[in-house]
XYZ file of C-alpha atoms in Angstrom:
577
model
C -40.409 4.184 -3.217
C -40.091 0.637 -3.017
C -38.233 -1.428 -0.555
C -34.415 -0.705 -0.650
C -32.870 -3.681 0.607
C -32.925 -7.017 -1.673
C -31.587 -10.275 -1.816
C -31.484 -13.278 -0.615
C -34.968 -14.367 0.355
C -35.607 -17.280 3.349
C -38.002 -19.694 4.201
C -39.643 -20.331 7.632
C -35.820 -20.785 9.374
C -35.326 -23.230 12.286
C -36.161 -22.270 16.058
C -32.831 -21.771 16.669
C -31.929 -19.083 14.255
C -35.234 -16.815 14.634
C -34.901 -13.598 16.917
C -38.331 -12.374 16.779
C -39.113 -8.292 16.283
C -40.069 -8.222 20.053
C -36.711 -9.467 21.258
C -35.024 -6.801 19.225
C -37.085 -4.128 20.031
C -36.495 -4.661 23.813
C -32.926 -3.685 23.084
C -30.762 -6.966 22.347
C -28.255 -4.724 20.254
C -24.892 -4.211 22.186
C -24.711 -1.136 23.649
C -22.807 1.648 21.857
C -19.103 2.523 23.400
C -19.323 6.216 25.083
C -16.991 8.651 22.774
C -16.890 12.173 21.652
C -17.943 12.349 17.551
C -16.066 14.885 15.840
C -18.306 17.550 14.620
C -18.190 16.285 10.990
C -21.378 13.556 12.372
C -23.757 16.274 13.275
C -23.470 18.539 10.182
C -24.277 14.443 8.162
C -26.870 13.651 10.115
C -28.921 16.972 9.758
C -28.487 17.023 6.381
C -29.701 13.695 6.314
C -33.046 14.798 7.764
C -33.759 16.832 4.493
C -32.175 14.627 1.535
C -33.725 11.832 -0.262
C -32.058 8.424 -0.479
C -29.800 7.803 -2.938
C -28.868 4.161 -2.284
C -29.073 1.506 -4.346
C -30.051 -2.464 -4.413
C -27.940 -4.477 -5.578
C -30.696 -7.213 -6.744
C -33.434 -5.728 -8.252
C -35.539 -9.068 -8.694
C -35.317 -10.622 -5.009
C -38.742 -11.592 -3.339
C -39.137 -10.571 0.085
C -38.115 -13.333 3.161
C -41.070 -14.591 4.846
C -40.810 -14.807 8.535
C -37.204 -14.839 9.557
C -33.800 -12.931 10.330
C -33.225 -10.087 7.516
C -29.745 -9.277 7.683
C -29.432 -5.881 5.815
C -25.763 -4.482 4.341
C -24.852 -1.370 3.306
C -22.292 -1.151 1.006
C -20.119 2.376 0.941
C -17.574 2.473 -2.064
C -17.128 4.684 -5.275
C -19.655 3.837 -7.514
C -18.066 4.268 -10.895
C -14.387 5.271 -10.801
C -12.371 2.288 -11.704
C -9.077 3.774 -10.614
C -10.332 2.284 -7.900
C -9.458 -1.475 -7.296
C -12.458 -1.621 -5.054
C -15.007 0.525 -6.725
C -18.266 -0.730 -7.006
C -18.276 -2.706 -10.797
C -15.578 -4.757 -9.218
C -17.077 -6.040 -5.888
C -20.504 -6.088 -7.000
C -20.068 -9.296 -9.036
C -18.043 -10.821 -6.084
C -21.226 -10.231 -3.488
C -23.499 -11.115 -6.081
C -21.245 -14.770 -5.819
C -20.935 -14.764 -2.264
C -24.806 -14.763 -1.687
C -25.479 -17.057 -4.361
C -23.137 -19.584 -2.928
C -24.513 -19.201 0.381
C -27.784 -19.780 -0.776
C -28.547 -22.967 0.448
C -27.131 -22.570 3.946
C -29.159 -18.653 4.238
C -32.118 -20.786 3.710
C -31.614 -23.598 6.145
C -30.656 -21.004 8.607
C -33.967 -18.866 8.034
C -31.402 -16.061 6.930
C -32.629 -13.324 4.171
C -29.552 -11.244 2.906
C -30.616 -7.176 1.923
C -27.985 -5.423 0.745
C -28.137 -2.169 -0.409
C -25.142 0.308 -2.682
C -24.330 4.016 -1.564
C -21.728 5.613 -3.906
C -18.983 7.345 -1.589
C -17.861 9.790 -4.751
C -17.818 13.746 -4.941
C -18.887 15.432 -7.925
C -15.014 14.983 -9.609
C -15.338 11.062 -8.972
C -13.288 11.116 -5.962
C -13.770 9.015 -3.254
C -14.839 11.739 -0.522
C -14.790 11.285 3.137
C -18.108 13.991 4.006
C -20.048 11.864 1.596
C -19.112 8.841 3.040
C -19.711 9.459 6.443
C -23.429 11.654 5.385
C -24.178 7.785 3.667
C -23.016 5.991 6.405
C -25.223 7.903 8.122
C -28.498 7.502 6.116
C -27.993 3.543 5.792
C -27.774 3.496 9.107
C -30.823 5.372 10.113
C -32.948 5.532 7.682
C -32.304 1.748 6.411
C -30.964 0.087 9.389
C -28.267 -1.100 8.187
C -26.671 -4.641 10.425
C -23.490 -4.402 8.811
C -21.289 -1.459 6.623
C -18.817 -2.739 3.873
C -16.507 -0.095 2.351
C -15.427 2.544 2.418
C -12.372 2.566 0.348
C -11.730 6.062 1.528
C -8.311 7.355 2.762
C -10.232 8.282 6.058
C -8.746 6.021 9.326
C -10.967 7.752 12.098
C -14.918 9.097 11.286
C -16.555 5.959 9.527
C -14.617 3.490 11.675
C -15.580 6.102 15.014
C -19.012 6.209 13.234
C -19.543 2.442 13.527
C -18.230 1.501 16.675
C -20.495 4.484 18.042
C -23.610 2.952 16.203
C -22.433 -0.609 17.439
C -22.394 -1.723 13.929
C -19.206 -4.585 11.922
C -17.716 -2.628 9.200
C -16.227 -5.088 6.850
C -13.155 -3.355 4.955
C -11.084 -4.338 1.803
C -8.885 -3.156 -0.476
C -6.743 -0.459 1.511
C -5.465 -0.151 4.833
C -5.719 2.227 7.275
C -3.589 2.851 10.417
C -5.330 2.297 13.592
C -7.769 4.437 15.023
C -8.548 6.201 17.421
C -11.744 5.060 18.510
C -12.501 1.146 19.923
C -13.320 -0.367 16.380
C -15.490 -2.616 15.707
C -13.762 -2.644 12.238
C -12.614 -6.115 10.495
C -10.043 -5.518 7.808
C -10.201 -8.285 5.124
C -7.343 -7.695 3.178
C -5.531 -8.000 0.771
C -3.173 -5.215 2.001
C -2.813 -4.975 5.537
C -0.569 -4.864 8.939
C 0.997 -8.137 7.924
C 2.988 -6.223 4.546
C 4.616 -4.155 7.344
C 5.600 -7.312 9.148
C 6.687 -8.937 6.135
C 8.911 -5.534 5.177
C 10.440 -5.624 8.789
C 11.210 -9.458 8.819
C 13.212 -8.696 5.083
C 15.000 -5.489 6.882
C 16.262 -8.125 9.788
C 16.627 -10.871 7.405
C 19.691 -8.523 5.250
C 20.601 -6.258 8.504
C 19.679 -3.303 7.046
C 17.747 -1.982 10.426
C 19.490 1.239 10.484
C 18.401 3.454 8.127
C 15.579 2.370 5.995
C 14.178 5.073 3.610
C 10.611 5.503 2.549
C 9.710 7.630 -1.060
C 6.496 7.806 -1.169
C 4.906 9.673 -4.518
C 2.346 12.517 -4.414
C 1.283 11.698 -8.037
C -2.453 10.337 -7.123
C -4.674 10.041 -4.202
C -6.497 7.237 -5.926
C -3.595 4.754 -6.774
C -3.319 1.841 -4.225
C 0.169 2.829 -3.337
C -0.662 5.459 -1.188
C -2.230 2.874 1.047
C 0.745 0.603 1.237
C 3.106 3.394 2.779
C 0.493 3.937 5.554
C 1.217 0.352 7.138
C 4.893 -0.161 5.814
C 5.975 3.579 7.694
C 3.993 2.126 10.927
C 6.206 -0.955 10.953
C 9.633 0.422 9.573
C 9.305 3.082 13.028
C 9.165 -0.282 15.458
C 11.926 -1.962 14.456
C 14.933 -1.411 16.973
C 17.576 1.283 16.735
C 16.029 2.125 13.623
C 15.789 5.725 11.783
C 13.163 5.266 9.059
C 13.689 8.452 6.820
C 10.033 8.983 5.031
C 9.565 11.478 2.095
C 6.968 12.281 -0.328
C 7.835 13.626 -3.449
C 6.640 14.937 -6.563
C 9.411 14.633 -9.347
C 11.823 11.502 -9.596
C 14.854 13.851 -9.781
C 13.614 14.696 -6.052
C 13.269 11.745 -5.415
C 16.505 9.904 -6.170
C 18.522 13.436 -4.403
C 16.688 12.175 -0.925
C 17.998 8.837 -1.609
C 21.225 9.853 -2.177
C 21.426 11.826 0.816
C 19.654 9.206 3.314
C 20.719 5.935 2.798
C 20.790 2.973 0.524
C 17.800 0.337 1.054
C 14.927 2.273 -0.541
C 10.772 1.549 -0.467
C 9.785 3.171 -3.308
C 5.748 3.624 -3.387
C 4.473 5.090 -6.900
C 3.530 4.112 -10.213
C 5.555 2.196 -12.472
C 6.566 4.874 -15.137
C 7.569 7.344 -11.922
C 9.912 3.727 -10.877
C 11.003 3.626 -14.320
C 12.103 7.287 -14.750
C 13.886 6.872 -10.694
C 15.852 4.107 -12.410
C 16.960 6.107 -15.314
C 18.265 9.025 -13.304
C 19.881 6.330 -10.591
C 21.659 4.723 -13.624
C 23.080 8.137 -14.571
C 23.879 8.423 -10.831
C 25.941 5.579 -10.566
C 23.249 4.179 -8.019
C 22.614 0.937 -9.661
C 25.997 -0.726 -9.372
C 24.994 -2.628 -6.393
C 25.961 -0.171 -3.385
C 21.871 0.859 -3.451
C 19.102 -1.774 -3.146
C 15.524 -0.053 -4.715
C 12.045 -2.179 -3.246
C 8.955 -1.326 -5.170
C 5.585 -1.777 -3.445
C 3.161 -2.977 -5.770
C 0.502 -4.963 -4.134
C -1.539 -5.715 -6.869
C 1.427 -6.646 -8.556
C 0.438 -4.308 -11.689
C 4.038 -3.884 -12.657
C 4.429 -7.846 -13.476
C 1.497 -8.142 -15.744
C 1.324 -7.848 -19.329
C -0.054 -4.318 -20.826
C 0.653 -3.082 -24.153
C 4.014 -3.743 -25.300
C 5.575 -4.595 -21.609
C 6.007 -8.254 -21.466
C 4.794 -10.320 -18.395
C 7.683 -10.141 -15.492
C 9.140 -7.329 -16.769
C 8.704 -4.331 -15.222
C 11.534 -2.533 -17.076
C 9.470 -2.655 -19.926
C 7.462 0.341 -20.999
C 3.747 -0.173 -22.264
C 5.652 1.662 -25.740
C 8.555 -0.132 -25.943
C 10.472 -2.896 -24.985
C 13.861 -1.955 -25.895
C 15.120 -0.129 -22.728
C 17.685 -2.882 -22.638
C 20.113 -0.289 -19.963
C 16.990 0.042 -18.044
C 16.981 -3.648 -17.893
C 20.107 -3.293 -16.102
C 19.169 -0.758 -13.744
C 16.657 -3.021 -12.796
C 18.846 -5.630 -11.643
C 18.917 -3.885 -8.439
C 15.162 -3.589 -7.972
C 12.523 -6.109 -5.802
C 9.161 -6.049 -5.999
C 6.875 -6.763 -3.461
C 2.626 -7.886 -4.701
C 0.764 -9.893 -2.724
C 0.419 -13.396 -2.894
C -2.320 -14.325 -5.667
C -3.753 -17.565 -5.348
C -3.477 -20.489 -7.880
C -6.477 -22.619 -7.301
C -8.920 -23.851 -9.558
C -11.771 -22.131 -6.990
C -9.887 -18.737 -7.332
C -9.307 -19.034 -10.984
C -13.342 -19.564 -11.668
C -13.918 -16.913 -9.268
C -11.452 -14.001 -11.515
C -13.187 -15.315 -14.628
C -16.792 -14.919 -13.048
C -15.798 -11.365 -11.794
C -14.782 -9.970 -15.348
C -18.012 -11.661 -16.808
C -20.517 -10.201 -14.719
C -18.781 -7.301 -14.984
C -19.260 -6.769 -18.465
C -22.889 -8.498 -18.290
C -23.772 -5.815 -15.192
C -21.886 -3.085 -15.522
C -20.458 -2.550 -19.138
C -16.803 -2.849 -18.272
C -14.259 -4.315 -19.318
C -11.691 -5.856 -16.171
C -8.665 -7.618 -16.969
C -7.201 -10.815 -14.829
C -4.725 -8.691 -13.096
C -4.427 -8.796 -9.128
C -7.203 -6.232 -8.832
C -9.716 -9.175 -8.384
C -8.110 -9.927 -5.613
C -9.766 -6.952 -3.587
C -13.226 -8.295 -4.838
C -12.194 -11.798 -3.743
C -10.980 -10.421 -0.088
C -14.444 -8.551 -0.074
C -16.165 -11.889 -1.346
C -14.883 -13.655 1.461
C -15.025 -10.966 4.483
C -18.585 -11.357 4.150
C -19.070 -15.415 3.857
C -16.688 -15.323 7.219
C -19.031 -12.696 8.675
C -22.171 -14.382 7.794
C -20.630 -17.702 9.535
C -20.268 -16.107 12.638
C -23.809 -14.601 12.002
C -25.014 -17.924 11.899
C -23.500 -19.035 14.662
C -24.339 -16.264 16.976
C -27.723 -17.126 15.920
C -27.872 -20.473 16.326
C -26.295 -19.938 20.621
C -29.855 -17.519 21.235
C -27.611 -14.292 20.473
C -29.197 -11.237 17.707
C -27.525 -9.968 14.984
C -26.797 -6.679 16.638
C -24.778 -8.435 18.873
C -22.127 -7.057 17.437
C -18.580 -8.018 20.073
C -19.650 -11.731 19.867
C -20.045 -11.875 16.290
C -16.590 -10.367 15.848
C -15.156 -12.392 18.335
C -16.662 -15.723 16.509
C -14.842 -14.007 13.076
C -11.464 -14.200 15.031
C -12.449 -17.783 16.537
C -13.182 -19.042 12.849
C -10.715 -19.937 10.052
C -13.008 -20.692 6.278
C -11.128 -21.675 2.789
C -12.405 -18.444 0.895
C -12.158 -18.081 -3.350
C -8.535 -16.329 -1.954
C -7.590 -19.046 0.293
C -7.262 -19.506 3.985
C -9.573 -16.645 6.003
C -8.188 -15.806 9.178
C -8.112 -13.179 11.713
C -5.974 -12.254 14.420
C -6.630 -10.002 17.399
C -6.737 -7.018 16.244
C -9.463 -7.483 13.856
C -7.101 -8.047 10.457
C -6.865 -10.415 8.083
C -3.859 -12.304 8.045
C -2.203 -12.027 4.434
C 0.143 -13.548 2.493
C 2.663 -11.834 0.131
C 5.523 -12.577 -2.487
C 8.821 -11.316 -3.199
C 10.111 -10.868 -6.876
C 13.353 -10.284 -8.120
C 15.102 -10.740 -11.664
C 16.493 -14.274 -11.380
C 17.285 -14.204 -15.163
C 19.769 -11.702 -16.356
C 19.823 -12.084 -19.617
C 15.471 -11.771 -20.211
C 15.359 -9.272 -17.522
C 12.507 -12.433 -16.185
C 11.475 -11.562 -12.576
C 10.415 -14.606 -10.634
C 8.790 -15.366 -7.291
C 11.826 -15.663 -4.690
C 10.241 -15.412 -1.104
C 7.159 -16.231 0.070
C 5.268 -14.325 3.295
C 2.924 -16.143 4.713
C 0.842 -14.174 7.402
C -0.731 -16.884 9.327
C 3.054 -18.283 10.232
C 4.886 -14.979 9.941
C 7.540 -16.323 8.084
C 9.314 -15.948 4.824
C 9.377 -18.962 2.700
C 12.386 -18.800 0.192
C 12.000 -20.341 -3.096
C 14.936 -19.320 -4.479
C 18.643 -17.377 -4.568
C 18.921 -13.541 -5.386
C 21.564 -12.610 -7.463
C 23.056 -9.799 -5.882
C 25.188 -7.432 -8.572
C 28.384 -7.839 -6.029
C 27.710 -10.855 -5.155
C 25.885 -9.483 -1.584
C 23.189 -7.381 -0.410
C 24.450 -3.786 -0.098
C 24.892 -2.145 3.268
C 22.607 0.256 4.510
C 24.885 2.374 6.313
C 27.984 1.872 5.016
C 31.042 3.669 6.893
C 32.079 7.356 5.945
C 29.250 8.218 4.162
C 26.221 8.950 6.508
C 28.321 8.960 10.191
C 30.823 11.104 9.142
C 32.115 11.674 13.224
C 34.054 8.187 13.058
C 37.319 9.114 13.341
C 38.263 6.125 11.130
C 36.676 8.491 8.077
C 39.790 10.672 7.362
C 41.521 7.619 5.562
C 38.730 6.224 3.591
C 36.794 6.833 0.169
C 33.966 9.040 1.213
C 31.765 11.475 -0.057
C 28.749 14.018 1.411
C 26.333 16.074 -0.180
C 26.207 19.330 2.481
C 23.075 20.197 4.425
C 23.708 23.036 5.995
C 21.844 26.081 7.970
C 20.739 28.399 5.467
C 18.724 31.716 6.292
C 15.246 32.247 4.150
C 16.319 35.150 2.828
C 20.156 35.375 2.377
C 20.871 31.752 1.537
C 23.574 29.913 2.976
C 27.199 29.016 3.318
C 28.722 25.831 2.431
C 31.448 23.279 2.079
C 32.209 20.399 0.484
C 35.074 17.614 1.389
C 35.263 14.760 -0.948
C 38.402 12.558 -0.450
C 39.274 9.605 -2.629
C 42.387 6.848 -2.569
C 42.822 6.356 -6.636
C 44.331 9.003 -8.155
C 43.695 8.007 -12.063
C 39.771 8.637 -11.422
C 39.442 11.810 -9.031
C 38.992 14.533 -11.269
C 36.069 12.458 -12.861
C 34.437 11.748 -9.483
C 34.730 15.345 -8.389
C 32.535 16.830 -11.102
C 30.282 13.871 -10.774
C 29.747 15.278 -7.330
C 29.648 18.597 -8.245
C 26.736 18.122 -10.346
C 25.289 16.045 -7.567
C 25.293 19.247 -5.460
C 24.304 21.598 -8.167
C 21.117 19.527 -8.529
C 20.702 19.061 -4.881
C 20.490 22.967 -4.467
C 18.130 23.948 -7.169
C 15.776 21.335 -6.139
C 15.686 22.842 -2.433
C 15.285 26.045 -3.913
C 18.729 27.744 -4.518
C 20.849 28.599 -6.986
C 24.589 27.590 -6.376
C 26.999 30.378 -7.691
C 31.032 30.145 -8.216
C 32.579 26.418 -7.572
C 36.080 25.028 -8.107
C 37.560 22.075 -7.856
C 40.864 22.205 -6.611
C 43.188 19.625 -8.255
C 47.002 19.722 -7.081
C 49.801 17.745 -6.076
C 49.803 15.844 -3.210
C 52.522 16.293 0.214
C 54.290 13.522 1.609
C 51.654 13.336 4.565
C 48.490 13.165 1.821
C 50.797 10.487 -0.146
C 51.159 8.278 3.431
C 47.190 7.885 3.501
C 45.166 10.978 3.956
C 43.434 12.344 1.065
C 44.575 12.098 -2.483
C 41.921 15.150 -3.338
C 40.409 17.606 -0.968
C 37.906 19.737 -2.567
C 36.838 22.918 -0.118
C 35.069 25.519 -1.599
C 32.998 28.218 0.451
C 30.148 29.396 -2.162
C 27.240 31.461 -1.171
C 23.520 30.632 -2.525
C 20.924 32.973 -2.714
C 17.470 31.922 -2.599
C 14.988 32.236 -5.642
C 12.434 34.207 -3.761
């Protein structure tokens, strides 16, 4: 078999950059942190003893570096699913640039970059956590691998325990992870990150709605980027003061809108478009998108805004089918979205057309200029900031297994990357900059930029006024409708969808108060909340038998400023078992 690693090859480097084989073999490498693995690393690594390699180069035409520092990468992400925003086809090209750019200084320095693939897929195409970790494994020992970049997996503790045990950087991209539990010597490059929470929690403040915050999160697909975004927004929603985040996963958008109904009123909504598009249907039959409810869709890579079939760019009421959904339009005048913040340089521009190129030229596939490239791009520069502080670590007498002062040198150094400013704070993250949209024209249903995030200040920039469909944001806990123990409740327009104690097997007793001031519209409103509870019940489960609504003149007392209706039914559900 010939050599694995290729790349970048070196000439004789300068004194000052050459850490000779003796040096390293006497044990310059940091010593690894003391932890417990989890059994998951022994079952990889004796597998590993009997399988053959099934990594990859990445150039297959690079001579070998003369006398020098080889600097060998192994990269761990799904080699062929393009679900994926960071599958391989897509970062491949953006390495591919990285090196070539660097190829002046790598040879100045006496640096030769090897960098080999691993695909971290199962048989179904799946990005797999076992294979990960069993290739993580193998690049490590049987390639020595100086630094990991990947995974891409939805895995926050074995590859990150896996490297900080081995002593080895492990350059991430694409999504994030919540911390682990190990001392990391992980560096998370973005574009996603700690700093969308931040930006999430600074909008909560910014429109008082700290109270009760409420999370939908779809089950639809483990591979859509989404699923990633809730990680770090539910971290950051839980530390905001006197806050009650209410989180849910759900698998239909009728369940879905029933849990927002019955939690609160400023909703993160993290799912695909058509699942946003269907909530926003059923909320408009609801009576939800009048301006009491306020619906923020996470959408990072900003897929929603970009033009696809017959969905206009900026227009995420559109469907890819049809445009004319003109009373989804409306709907939608209640709905931000939040992407991140894709740069509009010349440098990135090149970069995006360069990407979609090579991939075609390399890989047969066909990418589109859509904020996926900005994964590649964070990937792209992780690794020129890396190889700076390679460089520099170098050039002071230190090796490149020296791994805690080459990731303190990352967090020293601040680069202009293809995606802009490269910085790092303390924790090892890139800090990211994101955008908020809303529909600024009415009449189009046009979604413009209105806030800017920028992670290195953590502050919102606004660039322009939301038009709010009653003229304010909503409340997020308005009175009588969630704290239904203020006394002040008995006199004012309320309404309650009942969660009561049921028993598994005999169902459950309930009743229902509804109370309203006008007169002329409270038979309407009843049976618009007698549906609402109908639904609620078969979607836990139940089936709701005999209901009335009571409708009868009103006493002198109810007349003075109690209740013009009172609706009390006791009705027993059994359960569908």
């Amino acid at each position: 078999m010939g050599r694995l690693f290729r790349g970048s090859a070196a000439r004789p480097p300068h004194k000052h950059a050459l850490v000779s084989a003796a040096e390293e073999a006497a044990g310059s490498s940091s010593p690894a942190p003391s932890m417990a693995l989890p059994p998951l690393f022994f079952g990889a690594l004796a597998a590993l003893l009997a399988a053959p390699s099934t990594a990859q180069p990445l150039a297959a035409n690079a001579s070998a570096a003369p006398s020098g520092v080889e600097v060998r990468v192994g990269v761990l992400l799904p080699g062929r699913n393009l679900r994926y925003p960071w599958a391989w086809p897509r970062v491949a090209p953006a390495l591919s640039l990285a090196l070539e750019a660097l190829q002046p200084q790598l040879r100045h320095a006496g640096l030769a970059v090897r960098t080999a693939f691993a695909s971290t897929e199962d048989k179904d195409g799946a990005c797999d956590v076992k294979v990960t970790l069993f290739k993580a494994t193998e690049l490590m020992k049987s390639r020595g691998a100086d630094l990991l970049l990947g995974p891409g997996c939805r895995d926050k503790d074995s590859v990150t325990a896996f490297a900080a045990y081995q002593g080895l950087p492990l350059l991430r991209a694409g999504p994030s992870l919540m911390p682990s539990n190990f001392s990391s010597t992980t560096v998370y490059g973005g574009p996603e990150g700690p700093d969308l929470g931040a930006f999430q929690a600074q909008l909560l403040r910014h429109w008082n709605w700290t109270s009760r915050p409420v999370v939908a999160v779809s089950s639809d697909s483990e591979t859509a980027y989404w699923r990633y975004s809730s990680l770090s927004l539910k971290e950051h929603l839980a530390d905001i003061p006197h806050s009650t985040p209410r989180v849910h996963e759900y698998e239909q958008p009728g369940e879905a809108v029933r849990v927002i109904q019955a939690n609160g009123r400023v909703v993160f909504i993290c799912g695909s478009l058509e699942m946003l598009q269907e909530i926003m249907r059923l909320a408009q039959a609801q009576k939800m998108t009048n301006g009491d409810y306020v619906f923020i869709y996470v959408d990072i890579l900003g897929e929603s805004l970009r033009t696809e079939g017959h969905r206009e760019a900026a227009k995420p009421w559109q469907s890819k089918q049809s445009r004319d959904v003109g009373y989804l339009r409306e709907a939608f005048q209640t709905v931000l979205v939040v992407t991140s913040h894709e740069p509009q340089t010349p440098k990135y521009r090149h970069f995006q057309s360069q990407v979609i190129l090579r991939a075609q030229r390399d890989f047969g596939v066909a990418l589109n200029d859509s904020l996926g490239t900005l994964v590649a791009g964070c990937f792209h520069d992780g690794l020129l900031l890396y190889l700076r502080a390679l460089n520099e670590t170098l050039s002071e007498g230190g090796t490149k297994r020296d791994t805690s002062r080459i990731l303190e040198k990352m967090k020293a150094l601040k680069i202009q990357g293809v995606t802009g400013t490269v910085s790092i704070n303390s924790n090892n993250d890139r800090e990211m900059d994101f955008d908020l949209w809303a529909m600024r024209d009415v009449e189009t249903g046009e979604y413009q930029v209105v806030a800017h995030y920028v992670g290195s200040e953590k502050l919102i920039k606004w660039l322009g006024p939301i038009h709010w469909k009653k003229g304010s944001p909503p409340l997020d806990n308005p009175p009588c409708v969630f704290d239904m123990d203020d006394p002040s409740c008995g006199k004012g327009t309320h309404s309650a969808i009942p969660r009561a104690p049921f028993h598994p097997q005999w169902g459950f007793q309930f009743e229902v108060s509804v109370t309203y001031r006008s007169r002329g519209q409270h038979l309407a409103e009843a049976r618009s909340g007698e549906m609402q509870i109908c639904d609620h019940l078969k979607g836990d489960g139940y089936v709701q038998r005999g209901f009335s609504i009571e409708d009868r003149d009103l006493s002198p007392k109810e007349e003075e400023g109690g209740p013009l209706l009172t609706w009390k039914k006791p009705t027993m559900a059994s359960a569908l078992l």
